[in-house]
Coordinates of N, CA and C and ligand atoms in Angstrom, one line a residue:
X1 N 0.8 -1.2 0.0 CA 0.0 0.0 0.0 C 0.9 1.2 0.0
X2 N 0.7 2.4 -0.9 CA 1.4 3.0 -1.1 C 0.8 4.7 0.0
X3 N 1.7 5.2 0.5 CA 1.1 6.2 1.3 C 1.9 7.0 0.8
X4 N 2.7 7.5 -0.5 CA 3.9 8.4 -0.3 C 2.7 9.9 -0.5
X5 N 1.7 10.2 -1.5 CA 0.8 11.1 -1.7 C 0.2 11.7 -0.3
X6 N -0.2 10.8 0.8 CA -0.4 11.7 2.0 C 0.8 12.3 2.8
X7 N 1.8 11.5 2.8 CA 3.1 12.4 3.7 C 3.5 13.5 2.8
X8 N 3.1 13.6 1.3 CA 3.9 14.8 0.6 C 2.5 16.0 0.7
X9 N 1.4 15.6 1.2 CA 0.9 16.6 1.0 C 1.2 17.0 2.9
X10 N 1.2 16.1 3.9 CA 2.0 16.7 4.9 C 3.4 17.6 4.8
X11 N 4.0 17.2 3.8 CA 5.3 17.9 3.7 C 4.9 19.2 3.3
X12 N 4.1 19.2 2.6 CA 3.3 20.6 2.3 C 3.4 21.8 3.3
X13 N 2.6 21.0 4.5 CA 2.3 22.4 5.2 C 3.1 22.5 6.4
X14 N 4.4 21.8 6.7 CA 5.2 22.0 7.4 C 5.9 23.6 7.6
X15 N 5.4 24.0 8.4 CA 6.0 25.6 8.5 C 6.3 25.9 10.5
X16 N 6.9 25.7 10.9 CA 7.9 26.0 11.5 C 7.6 27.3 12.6
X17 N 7.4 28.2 13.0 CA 7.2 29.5 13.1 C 7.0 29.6 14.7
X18 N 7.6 30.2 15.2 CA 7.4 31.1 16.4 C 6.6 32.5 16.2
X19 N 5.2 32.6 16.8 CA 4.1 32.5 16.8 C 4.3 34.3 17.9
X20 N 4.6 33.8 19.0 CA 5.0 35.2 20.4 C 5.3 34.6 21.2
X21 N 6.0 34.7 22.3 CA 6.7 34.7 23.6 C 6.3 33.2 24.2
X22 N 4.9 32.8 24.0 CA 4.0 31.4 24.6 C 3.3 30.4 23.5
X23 N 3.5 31.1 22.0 CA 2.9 29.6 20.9 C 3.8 30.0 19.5
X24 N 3.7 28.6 19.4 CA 4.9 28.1 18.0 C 3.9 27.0 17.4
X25 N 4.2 26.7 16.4 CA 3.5 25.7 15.6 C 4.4 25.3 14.5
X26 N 3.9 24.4 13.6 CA 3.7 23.9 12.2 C 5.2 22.9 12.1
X27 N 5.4 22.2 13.5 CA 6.4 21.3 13.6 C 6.4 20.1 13.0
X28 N 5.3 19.8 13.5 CA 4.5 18.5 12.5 C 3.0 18.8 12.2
X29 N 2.9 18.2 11.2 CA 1.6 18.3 10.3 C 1.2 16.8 9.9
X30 N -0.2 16.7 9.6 CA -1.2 15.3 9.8 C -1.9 15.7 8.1
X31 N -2.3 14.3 7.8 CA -2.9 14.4 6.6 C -3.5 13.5 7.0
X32 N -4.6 13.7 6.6 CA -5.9 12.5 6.4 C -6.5 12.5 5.4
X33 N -7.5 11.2 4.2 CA -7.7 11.0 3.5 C -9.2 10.6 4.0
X34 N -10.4 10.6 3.4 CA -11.6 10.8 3.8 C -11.7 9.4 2.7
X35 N -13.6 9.1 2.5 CA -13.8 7.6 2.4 C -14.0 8.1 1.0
X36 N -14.3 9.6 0.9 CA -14.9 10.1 -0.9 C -13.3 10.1 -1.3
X37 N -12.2 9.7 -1.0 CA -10.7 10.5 -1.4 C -10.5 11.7 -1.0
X38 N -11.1 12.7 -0.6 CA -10.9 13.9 -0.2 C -9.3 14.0 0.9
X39 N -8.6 14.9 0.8 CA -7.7 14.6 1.5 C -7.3 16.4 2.4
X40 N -7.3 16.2 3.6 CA -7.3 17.3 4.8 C -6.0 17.6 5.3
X41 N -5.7 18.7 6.0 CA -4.3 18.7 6.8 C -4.1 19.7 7.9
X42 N -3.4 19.6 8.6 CA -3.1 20.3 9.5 C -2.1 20.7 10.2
X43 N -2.1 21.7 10.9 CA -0.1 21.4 11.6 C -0.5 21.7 13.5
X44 N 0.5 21.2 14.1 CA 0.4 21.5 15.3 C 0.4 22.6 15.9
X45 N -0.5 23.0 17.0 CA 0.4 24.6 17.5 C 0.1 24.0 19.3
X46 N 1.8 24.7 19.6 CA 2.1 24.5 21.0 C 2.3 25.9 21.5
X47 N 1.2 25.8 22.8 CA 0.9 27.0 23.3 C 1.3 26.6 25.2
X48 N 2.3 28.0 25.9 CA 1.9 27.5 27.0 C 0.7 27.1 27.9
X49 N 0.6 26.9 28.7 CA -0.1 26.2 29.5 C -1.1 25.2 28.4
X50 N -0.3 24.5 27.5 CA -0.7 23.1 27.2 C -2.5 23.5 26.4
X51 N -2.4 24.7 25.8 CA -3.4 25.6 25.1 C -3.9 25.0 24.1
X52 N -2.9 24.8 23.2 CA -2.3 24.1 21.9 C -2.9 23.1 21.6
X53 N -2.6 22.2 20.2 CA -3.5 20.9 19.8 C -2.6 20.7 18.4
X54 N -3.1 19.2 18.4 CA -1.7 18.4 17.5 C -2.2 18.2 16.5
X55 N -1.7 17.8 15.0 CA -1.9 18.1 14.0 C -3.1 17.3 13.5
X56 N -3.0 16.3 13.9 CA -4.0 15.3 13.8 C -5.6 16.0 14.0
X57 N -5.3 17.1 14.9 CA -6.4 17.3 15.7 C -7.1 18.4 14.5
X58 N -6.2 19.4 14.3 CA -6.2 20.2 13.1 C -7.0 20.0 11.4
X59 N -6.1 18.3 11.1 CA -6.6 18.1 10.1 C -8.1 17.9 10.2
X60 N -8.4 17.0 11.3 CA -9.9 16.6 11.6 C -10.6 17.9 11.3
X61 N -10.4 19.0 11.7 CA -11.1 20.4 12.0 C -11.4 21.0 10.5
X62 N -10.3 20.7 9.8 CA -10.1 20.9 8.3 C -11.4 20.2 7.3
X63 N -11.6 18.8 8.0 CA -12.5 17.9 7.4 C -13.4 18.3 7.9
X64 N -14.1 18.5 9.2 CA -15.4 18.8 9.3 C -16.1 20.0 8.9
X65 N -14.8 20.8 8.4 CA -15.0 22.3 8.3 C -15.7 21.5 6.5
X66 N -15.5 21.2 5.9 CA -16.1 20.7 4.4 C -17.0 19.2 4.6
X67 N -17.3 18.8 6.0 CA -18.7 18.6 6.0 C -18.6 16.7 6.3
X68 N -17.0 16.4 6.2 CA -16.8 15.0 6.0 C -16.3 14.6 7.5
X69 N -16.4 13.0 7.4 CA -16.4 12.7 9.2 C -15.7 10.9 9.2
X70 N -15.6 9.9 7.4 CA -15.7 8.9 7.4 C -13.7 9.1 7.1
X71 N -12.8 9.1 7.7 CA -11.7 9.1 7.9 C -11.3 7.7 6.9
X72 N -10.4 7.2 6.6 CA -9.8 6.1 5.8 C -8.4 6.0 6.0
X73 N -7.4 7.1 6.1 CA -5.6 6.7 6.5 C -5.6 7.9 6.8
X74 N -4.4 8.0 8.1 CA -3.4 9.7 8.4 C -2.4 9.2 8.4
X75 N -1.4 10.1 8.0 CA -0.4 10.2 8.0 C 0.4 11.6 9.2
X76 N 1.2 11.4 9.5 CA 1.2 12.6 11.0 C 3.0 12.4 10.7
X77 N 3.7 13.1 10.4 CA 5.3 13.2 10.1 C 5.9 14.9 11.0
X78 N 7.0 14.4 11.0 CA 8.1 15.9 11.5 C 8.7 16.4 10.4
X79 N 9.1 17.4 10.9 CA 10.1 18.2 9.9 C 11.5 17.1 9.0
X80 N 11.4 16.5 9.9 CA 12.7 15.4 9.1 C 11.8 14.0 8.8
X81 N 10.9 14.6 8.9 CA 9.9 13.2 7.5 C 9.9 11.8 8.4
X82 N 10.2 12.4 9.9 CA 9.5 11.2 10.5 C 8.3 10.8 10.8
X83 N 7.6 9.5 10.6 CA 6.4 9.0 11.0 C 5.9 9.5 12.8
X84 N 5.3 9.8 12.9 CA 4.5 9.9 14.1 C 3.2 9.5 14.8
X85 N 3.3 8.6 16.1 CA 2.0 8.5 16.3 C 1.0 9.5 17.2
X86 N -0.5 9.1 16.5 CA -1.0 9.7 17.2 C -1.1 9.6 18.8
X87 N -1.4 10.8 19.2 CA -1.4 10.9 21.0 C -2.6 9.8 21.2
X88 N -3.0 9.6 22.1 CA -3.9 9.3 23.0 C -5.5 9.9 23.0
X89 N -4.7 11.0 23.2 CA -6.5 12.1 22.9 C -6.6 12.1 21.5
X90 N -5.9 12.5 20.4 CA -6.2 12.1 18.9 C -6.8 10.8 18.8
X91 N -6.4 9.6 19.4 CA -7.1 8.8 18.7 C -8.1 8.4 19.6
X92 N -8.7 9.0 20.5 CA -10.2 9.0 20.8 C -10.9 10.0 20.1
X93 N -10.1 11.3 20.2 CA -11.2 11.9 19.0 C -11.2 11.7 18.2
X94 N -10.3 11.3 17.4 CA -11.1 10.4 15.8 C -12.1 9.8 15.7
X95 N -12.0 8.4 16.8 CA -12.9 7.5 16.9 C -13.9 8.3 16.9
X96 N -14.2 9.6 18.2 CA -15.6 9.6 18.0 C -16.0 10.5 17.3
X97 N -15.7 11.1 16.0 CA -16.2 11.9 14.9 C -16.5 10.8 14.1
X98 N -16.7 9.4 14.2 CA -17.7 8.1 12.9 C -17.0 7.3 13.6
X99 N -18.5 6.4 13.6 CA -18.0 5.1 13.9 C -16.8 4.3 13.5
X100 N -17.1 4.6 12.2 CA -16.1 4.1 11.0 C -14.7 4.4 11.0
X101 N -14.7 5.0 12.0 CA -12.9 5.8 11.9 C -12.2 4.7 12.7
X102 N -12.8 3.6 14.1 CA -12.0 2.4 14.2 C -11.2 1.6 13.2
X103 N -11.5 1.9 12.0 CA -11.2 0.8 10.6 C -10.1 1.9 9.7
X104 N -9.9 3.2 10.3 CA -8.9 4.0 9.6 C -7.5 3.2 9.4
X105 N -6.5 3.4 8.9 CA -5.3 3.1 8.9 C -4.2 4.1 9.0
X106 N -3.9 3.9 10.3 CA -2.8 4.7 10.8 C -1.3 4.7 10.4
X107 N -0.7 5.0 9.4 CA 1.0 5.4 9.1 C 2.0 5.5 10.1
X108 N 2.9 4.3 10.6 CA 4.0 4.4 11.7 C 5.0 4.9 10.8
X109 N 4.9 4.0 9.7 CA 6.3 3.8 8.8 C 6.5 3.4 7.7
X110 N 7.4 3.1 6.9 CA 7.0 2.5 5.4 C 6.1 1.5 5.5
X111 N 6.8 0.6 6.1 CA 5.6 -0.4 5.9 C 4.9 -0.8 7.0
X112 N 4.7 0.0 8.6 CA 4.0 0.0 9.5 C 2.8 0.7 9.5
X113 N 1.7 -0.1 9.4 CA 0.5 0.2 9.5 C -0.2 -0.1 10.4
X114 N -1.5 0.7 11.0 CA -2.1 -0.3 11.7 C -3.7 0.6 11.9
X115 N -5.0 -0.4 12.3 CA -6.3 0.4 12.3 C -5.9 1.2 13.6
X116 N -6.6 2.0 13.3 CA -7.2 2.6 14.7 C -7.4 2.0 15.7
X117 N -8.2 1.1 15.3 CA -9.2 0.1 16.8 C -7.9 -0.7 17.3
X118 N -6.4 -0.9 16.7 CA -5.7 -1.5 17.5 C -4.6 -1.2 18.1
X119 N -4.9 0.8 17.9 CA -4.4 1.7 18.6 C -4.7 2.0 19.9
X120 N -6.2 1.9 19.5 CA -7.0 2.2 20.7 C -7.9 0.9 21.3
X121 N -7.0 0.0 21.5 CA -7.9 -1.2 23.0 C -8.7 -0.8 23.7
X122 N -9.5 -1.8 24.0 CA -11.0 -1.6 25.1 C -11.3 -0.3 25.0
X123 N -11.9 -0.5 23.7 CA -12.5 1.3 23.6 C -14.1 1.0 24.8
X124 N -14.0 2.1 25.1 CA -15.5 2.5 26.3 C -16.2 2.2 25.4
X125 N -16.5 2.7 23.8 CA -17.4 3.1 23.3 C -18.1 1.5 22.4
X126 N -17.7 0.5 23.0 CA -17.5 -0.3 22.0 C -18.9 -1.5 23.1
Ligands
ZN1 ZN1 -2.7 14.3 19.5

């Protein structure tokens, strides 16, 4: 399975930037691909007192902002094009924007893949 088209559109919006004195962002960025193909993104911004939200979180905001909720693969990379996993809180809020998003496929690595639902064990919601 070929994912290079989501990390390059992550490579996209990687932008770097000190923000003022308490938030910085666009260290890593998240791509997600929806169930029509549609494909979303986002970058992180880190704010003090833990204000901030990760890129993952961004892209999602991206997608609902055009109306879509049925997730299919993310991709989540750093500035040096490494694979990243989602936090903990990203992958419950995924899950609970569609059912369907347990069955997403998450990007560790070239060839590390894996669903959602085996990210996220003994989901509550299940
Ligand atoms: Zn997160």
């Amino acid at each position: 399975m070929n994912f290079n088209h989501l990390k390059n559109e992550a490579n996209k919006v990687i932008n770097p930037k000190k923000y003022s004195n308490y938030a910085e962002g666009g260290q890593v960025a998240a791509a997600l691909e929806t169930a029509s193909g549609n494909v979303y993104t986002g970058i992180c911004i880190d704010t003090a007192c833990s204000l901030g939200f990760c890129a993952e979180h961004a892209a999602a905001a991206d997608m609902l902002k055009h109306g879509e909720t049925h997730i299919v693969k993310m991709v989540a990379v750093d500035q040096d094009g490494n694979y990243l996993a989602p936090c903990g809180r990203c992958r419950e809020f995924l899950s609970q924007l569609d059912d369907r998003n347990d069955g997403m496929i998450v990007i560790l690595g070239e060839d590390k893949t894996y669903l959602l639902r085996e990210l996220l064990p003994f989901d509550w919601k299940k």
